[in-house]
Tab-separated table of C-alpha atoms in Angstrom:
chain	number	residue	atom	x	y	z
A	1	UNK	CA	33.240	-14.562	17.398
A	2	UNK	CA	32.262	-10.897	17.820
A	3	UNK	CA	28.758	-10.038	16.699
A	4	UNK	CA	26.709	-7.046	15.706
A	5	UNK	CA	23.621	-7.051	17.915
A	6	UNK	CA	20.312	-5.524	16.869
A	7	UNK	CA	17.181	-4.832	18.875
A	8	UNK	CA	14.293	-5.299	18.608
A	9	UNK	CA	14.185	-8.330	16.370
A	10	UNK	CA	10.650	-7.412	15.339
A	11	UNK	CA	8.618	-4.263	15.875
A	12	UNK	CA	5.066	-3.552	14.834
A	13	UNK	CA	3.990	0.078	14.772
A	14	UNK	CA	1.179	2.262	13.545
A	15	UNK	CA	1.683	4.580	10.591
A	16	UNK	CA	2.909	7.979	11.733
A	17	UNK	CA	4.602	6.704	14.859
A	18	UNK	CA	8.300	7.159	15.640
A	19	UNK	CA	10.512	4.104	15.682
A	20	UNK	CA	14.049	3.675	16.986
A	21	UNK	CA	16.067	0.658	15.917
A	22	UNK	CA	19.133	-0.084	17.967
A	23	UNK	CA	22.446	-1.648	17.082
A	24	UNK	CA	25.532	-2.502	19.077
A	25	UNK	CA	28.421	-2.763	16.589
A	26	UNK	CA	31.561	-4.772	17.244
A	27	UNK	CA	33.541	-2.904	19.889
A	28	UNK	CA	36.662	-1.933	17.932
A	29	UNK	CA	34.814	-1.085	14.733
A	30	UNK	CA	34.823	2.468	13.456
A	31	UNK	CA	32.498	2.507	10.444
A	32	UNK	CA	28.802	1.873	10.791
A	33	UNK	CA	26.030	1.322	8.291
A	34	UNK	CA	22.308	0.813	7.994
A	35	UNK	CA	20.795	-1.164	5.149
A	36	UNK	CA	17.228	-2.230	4.543
A	37	UNK	CA	15.575	-5.077	2.704
A	38	UNK	CA	11.945	-4.822	1.719
A	39	UNK	CA	10.387	-8.288	1.635
A	40	UNK	CA	11.518	-10.163	-1.463
A	41	UNK	CA	13.707	-7.349	-2.708
A	42	UNK	CA	17.385	-6.511	-2.704
A	43	UNK	CA	19.381	-5.191	0.217
A	44	UNK	CA	19.613	-1.392	-0.112
A	45	UNK	CA	22.127	0.993	1.396
A	46	UNK	CA	20.683	3.685	3.651
A	47	UNK	CA	23.529	5.459	5.406
A	48	UNK	CA	27.138	5.183	6.526
A	49	UNK	CA	28.541	6.787	9.663
A	50	UNK	CA	32.093	7.505	10.739
A	51	UNK	CA	33.656	9.750	13.354
A	52	UNK	CA	30.255	10.759	14.665
A	53	UNK	CA	28.921	12.009	11.399
A	54	UNK	CA	27.189	10.723	8.304
A	55	UNK	CA	29.691	9.788	5.582
A	56	UNK	CA	27.187	9.018	2.870
A	57	UNK	CA	23.454	8.552	2.549
A	58	UNK	CA	21.168	7.268	-0.153
A	59	UNK	CA	18.105	8.945	-1.622
A	60	UNK	CA	15.996	6.667	0.589
A	61	UNK	CA	17.474	8.327	3.690
A	62	UNK	CA	15.292	11.432	3.677
A	63	UNK	CA	14.455	13.862	6.473
A	64	UNK	CA	12.339	11.234	8.189
A	65	UNK	CA	15.453	9.220	8.986
A	66	UNK	CA	18.264	10.019	11.384
A	67	UNK	CA	21.163	8.153	12.935
A	68	UNK	CA	22.985	8.651	16.166
A	69	UNK	CA	25.744	7.138	18.233
A	70	UNK	CA	24.630	8.443	21.603
A	71	UNK	CA	26.989	6.691	23.989
A	72	UNK	CA	29.944	5.230	22.135
A	73	UNK	CA	28.466	1.762	21.910
A	74	UNK	CA	24.944	2.003	20.496
A	75	UNK	CA	24.202	3.076	16.949
A	76	UNK	CA	20.571	3.955	16.363
A	77	UNK	CA	18.323	4.506	13.375
A	78	UNK	CA	15.277	6.677	13.992
A	79	UNK	CA	12.307	6.962	11.694
A	80	UNK	CA	10.300	10.007	12.796
A	81	UNK	CA	6.935	9.310	11.227
A	82	UNK	CA	6.672	5.841	9.785
A	83	UNK	CA	4.944	5.102	6.492
A	84	UNK	CA	3.583	1.817	5.231
A	85	UNK	CA	6.468	1.599	2.768
A	86	UNK	CA	8.995	1.679	5.633
A	87	UNK	CA	8.021	-1.902	6.402
A	88	UNK	CA	11.237	-3.838	5.860
A	89	UNK	CA	14.088	-5.678	7.506
A	90	UNK	CA	16.707	-3.214	8.673
A	91	UNK	CA	20.287	-4.400	8.952
A	92	UNK	CA	23.062	-2.734	10.877
A	93	UNK	CA	26.660	-3.408	9.846
A	94	UNK	CA	30.112	-2.368	10.955
A	95	UNK	CA	33.727	-2.668	9.903
A	96	UNK	CA	37.011	-2.015	11.674
A	97	UNK	CA	38.688	-0.015	8.946
A	98	UNK	CA	41.856	-2.105	9.171
A	99	UNK	CA	41.188	-4.627	6.461
A	100	UNK	CA	41.597	-2.151	3.656
A	101	UNK	CA	38.204	-2.993	2.291
A	102	UNK	CA	34.566	-2.992	3.140
A	103	UNK	CA	34.433	-6.316	4.958
A	104	UNK	CA	31.200	-5.679	6.775
A	105	UNK	CA	29.790	-7.691	9.634
A	106	UNK	CA	26.003	-7.604	9.627
A	107	UNK	CA	23.567	-7.987	12.460
A	108	UNK	CA	20.621	-10.371	12.314
A	109	UNK	CA	18.268	-7.530	11.447
A	110	UNK	CA	15.229	-5.786	12.883
A	111	UNK	CA	11.977	-6.453	11.115
A	112	UNK	CA	9.735	-3.383	11.074
A	113	UNK	CA	6.062	-3.778	10.257
A	114	UNK	CA	4.074	-0.573	9.778
A	115	UNK	CA	0.286	-0.952	9.915
B	1	UNK	CA	27.746	4.297	-9.870
B	2	UNK	CA	28.295	0.640	-9.286
B	3	UNK	CA	25.580	-1.886	-10.014
B	4	UNK	CA	25.298	-5.642	-9.653
B	5	UNK	CA	23.264	-8.060	-11.731
B	6	UNK	CA	22.463	-11.529	-10.507
B	7	UNK	CA	21.194	-13.259	-13.569
B	8	UNK	CA	19.133	-15.965	-11.875
B	9	UNK	CA	16.480	-15.175	-9.299
B	10	UNK	CA	16.056	-18.855	-8.433
B	11	UNK	CA	18.268	-21.897	-8.930
B	12	UNK	CA	16.830	-25.330	-8.121
B	13	UNK	CA	19.355	-28.126	-7.852
B	14	UNK	CA	19.525	-31.651	-6.527
B	15	UNK	CA	21.657	-32.547	-3.553
B	16	UNK	CA	25.292	-33.403	-4.400
B	17	UNK	CA	25.032	-31.700	-7.788
B	18	UNK	CA	27.340	-28.802	-8.706
B	19	UNK	CA	25.970	-25.279	-8.781
B	20	UNK	CA	26.978	-21.923	-10.207
B	21	UNK	CA	25.328	-18.660	-9.194
B	22	UNK	CA	26.076	-15.881	-11.625
B	23	UNK	CA	27.009	-12.295	-10.813
B	24	UNK	CA	28.049	-9.442	-13.063
B	25	UNK	CA	29.004	-5.960	-11.957
B	26	UNK	CA	29.372	-2.671	-13.743
B	27	UNK	CA	32.888	-1.739	-14.696
B	28	UNK	CA	35.107	0.432	-12.550
B	29	UNK	CA	38.786	1.164	-12.097
B	30	UNK	CA	38.959	-1.240	-9.202
B	31	UNK	CA	36.417	-3.085	-7.145
B	32	UNK	CA	36.016	-5.247	-4.119
B	33	UNK	CA	33.593	-8.139	-4.573
B	34	UNK	CA	31.675	-10.172	-2.040
B	35	UNK	CA	29.192	-12.985	-1.723
B	36	UNK	CA	26.873	-13.032	1.263
B	37	UNK	CA	24.437	-15.773	2.273
B	38	UNK	CA	21.141	-15.261	4.058
B	39	UNK	CA	19.525	-18.297	5.645
B	40	UNK	CA	15.786	-18.090	6.341
B	41	UNK	CA	14.964	-15.509	8.999
B	42	UNK	CA	18.615	-14.704	9.573
B	43	UNK	CA	21.042	-11.894	8.782
B	44	UNK	CA	23.719	-11.669	6.118
B	45	UNK	CA	26.797	-13.843	6.526
B	46	UNK	CA	29.968	-13.287	4.521
B	47	UNK	CA	30.741	-16.288	2.320
B	48	UNK	CA	33.844	-14.984	0.580
B	49	UNK	CA	35.492	-11.858	-0.740
B	50	UNK	CA	37.805	-10.713	-3.500
B	51	UNK	CA	40.025	-7.793	-2.558
B	52	UNK	CA	43.129	-8.379	-4.688
B	53	UNK	CA	45.563	-11.075	-5.763
B	54	UNK	CA	44.457	-14.506	-6.915
B	55	UNK	CA	41.300	-14.390	-8.982
B	56	UNK	CA	40.023	-17.631	-7.448
B	57	UNK	CA	38.859	-17.099	-3.918
B	58	UNK	CA	37.681	-19.753	-1.518
B	59	UNK	CA	35.125	-19.180	1.162
B	60	UNK	CA	33.271	-20.991	3.866
B	61	UNK	CA	31.138	-24.094	3.388
B	62	UNK	CA	33.077	-25.243	0.299
B	63	UNK	CA	32.106	-22.286	-1.890
B	64	UNK	CA	34.494	-20.543	-4.249
B	65	UNK	CA	34.249	-17.693	-6.721
B	66	UNK	CA	36.303	-16.492	-9.627
B	67	UNK	CA	36.929	-12.848	-10.410
B	68	UNK	CA	36.973	-12.247	-14.148
B	69	UNK	CA	37.880	-8.645	-14.889
B	70	UNK	CA	37.418	-8.856	-18.653
B	71	UNK	CA	33.895	-10.189	-18.250
B	72	UNK	CA	33.174	-8.142	-15.086
B	73	UNK	CA	31.913	-11.292	-13.434
B	74	UNK	CA	32.243	-12.925	-10.031
B	75	UNK	CA	30.371	-16.215	-10.258
B	76	UNK	CA	29.935	-18.382	-7.184
B	77	UNK	CA	30.425	-22.133	-7.430
B	78	UNK	CA	30.200	-25.228	-5.305
B	79	UNK	CA	31.063	-28.680	-6.674
B	80	UNK	CA	28.546	-30.559	-4.543
B	81	UNK	CA	25.685	-28.892	-2.705
B	82	UNK	CA	23.952	-29.993	0.455
B	83	UNK	CA	20.396	-29.495	1.634
B	84	UNK	CA	21.747	-27.050	4.203
B	85	UNK	CA	22.964	-24.761	1.409
B	86	UNK	CA	19.372	-23.768	0.712
B	87	UNK	CA	19.397	-20.005	1.206
B	88	UNK	CA	19.424	-16.635	-0.535
B	89	UNK	CA	22.783	-15.630	-1.955
B	90	UNK	CA	23.727	-12.010	-2.552
B	91	UNK	CA	26.569	-10.706	-4.652
B	92	UNK	CA	27.880	-7.290	-3.622
B	93	UNK	CA	30.424	-4.806	-4.910
B	94	UNK	CA	32.128	-1.734	-3.570
B	95	UNK	CA	34.565	0.685	-5.124
B	96	UNK	CA	38.211	-0.173	-4.579
B	97	UNK	CA	40.909	1.713	-2.687
B	98	UNK	CA	41.250	4.480	-5.244
B	99	UNK	CA	37.899	5.819	-4.046
B	100	UNK	CA	37.829	7.387	-0.585
B	101	UNK	CA	40.183	4.835	0.875
B	102	UNK	CA	37.899	1.950	0.096
B	103	UNK	CA	35.343	2.494	2.813
B	104	UNK	CA	32.465	2.873	0.468
B	105	UNK	CA	29.049	1.362	0.640
B	106	UNK	CA	28.290	-2.109	-0.621
B	107	UNK	CA	25.936	-2.365	-3.560
B	108	UNK	CA	23.969	-5.584	-3.548
B	109	UNK	CA	22.428	-7.601	-6.309
B	110	UNK	CA	18.820	-8.712	-6.166
B	111	UNK	CA	19.780	-12.116	-4.803
B	112	UNK	CA	19.560	-15.706	-6.016
B	113	UNK	CA	17.467	-18.197	-4.123
B	114	UNK	CA	19.234	-21.555	-4.107
B	115	UNK	CA	16.873	-24.434	-3.457
B	116	UNK	CA	18.562	-27.789	-2.911
B	117	UNK	CA	16.269	-30.792	-3.291
B	118	UNK	CA	16.889	-34.330	-2.057
């Protein structure tokens, strides 16, 4: 079964450092998303991406965050200057756009720890 | 804006007992509804979805859910749970096809931790 692949599975970084989380969505999918889950809390929407541009973003997705699809396969989330409160599990998701609904396939997540 | 309320943060249950995990969403013209499961240290796996049609939807691992429009609920049920069902369960909603073709974000509830005891 096709999978959404995320790397790294766990990253530890110092406050103020830049972090790039990588995702390889399912190959025929067209819509891409990043969500995050702070430990013990709900899964929160960050951003959606379609046709090489952001479709929607939440208030969490401020100027410190950016997304990119640099080569037609990877979908990256960059945090420019990490804060302690960015520590969370980050999930990438994608959908093919043919089901008529948001049937998202999620990756296993990248756990970010900011010290 | 859509919101989802999962009324129970934790549900302990004995193996082979029935279970119901409750989910209510805020009203909208039309919605798509989902249940996802998260096993320890893993990602989110789709259990089942309601898009249209029959209000009783069946998913993987013997789970089912019933869409109740009048009560804006989408409760998840399983008649007999197994130890391996121990996990976090998330209810999620997105706006239906009247809104931007349906490709809107999912809004998740806070989750319900199901703990199945022998």
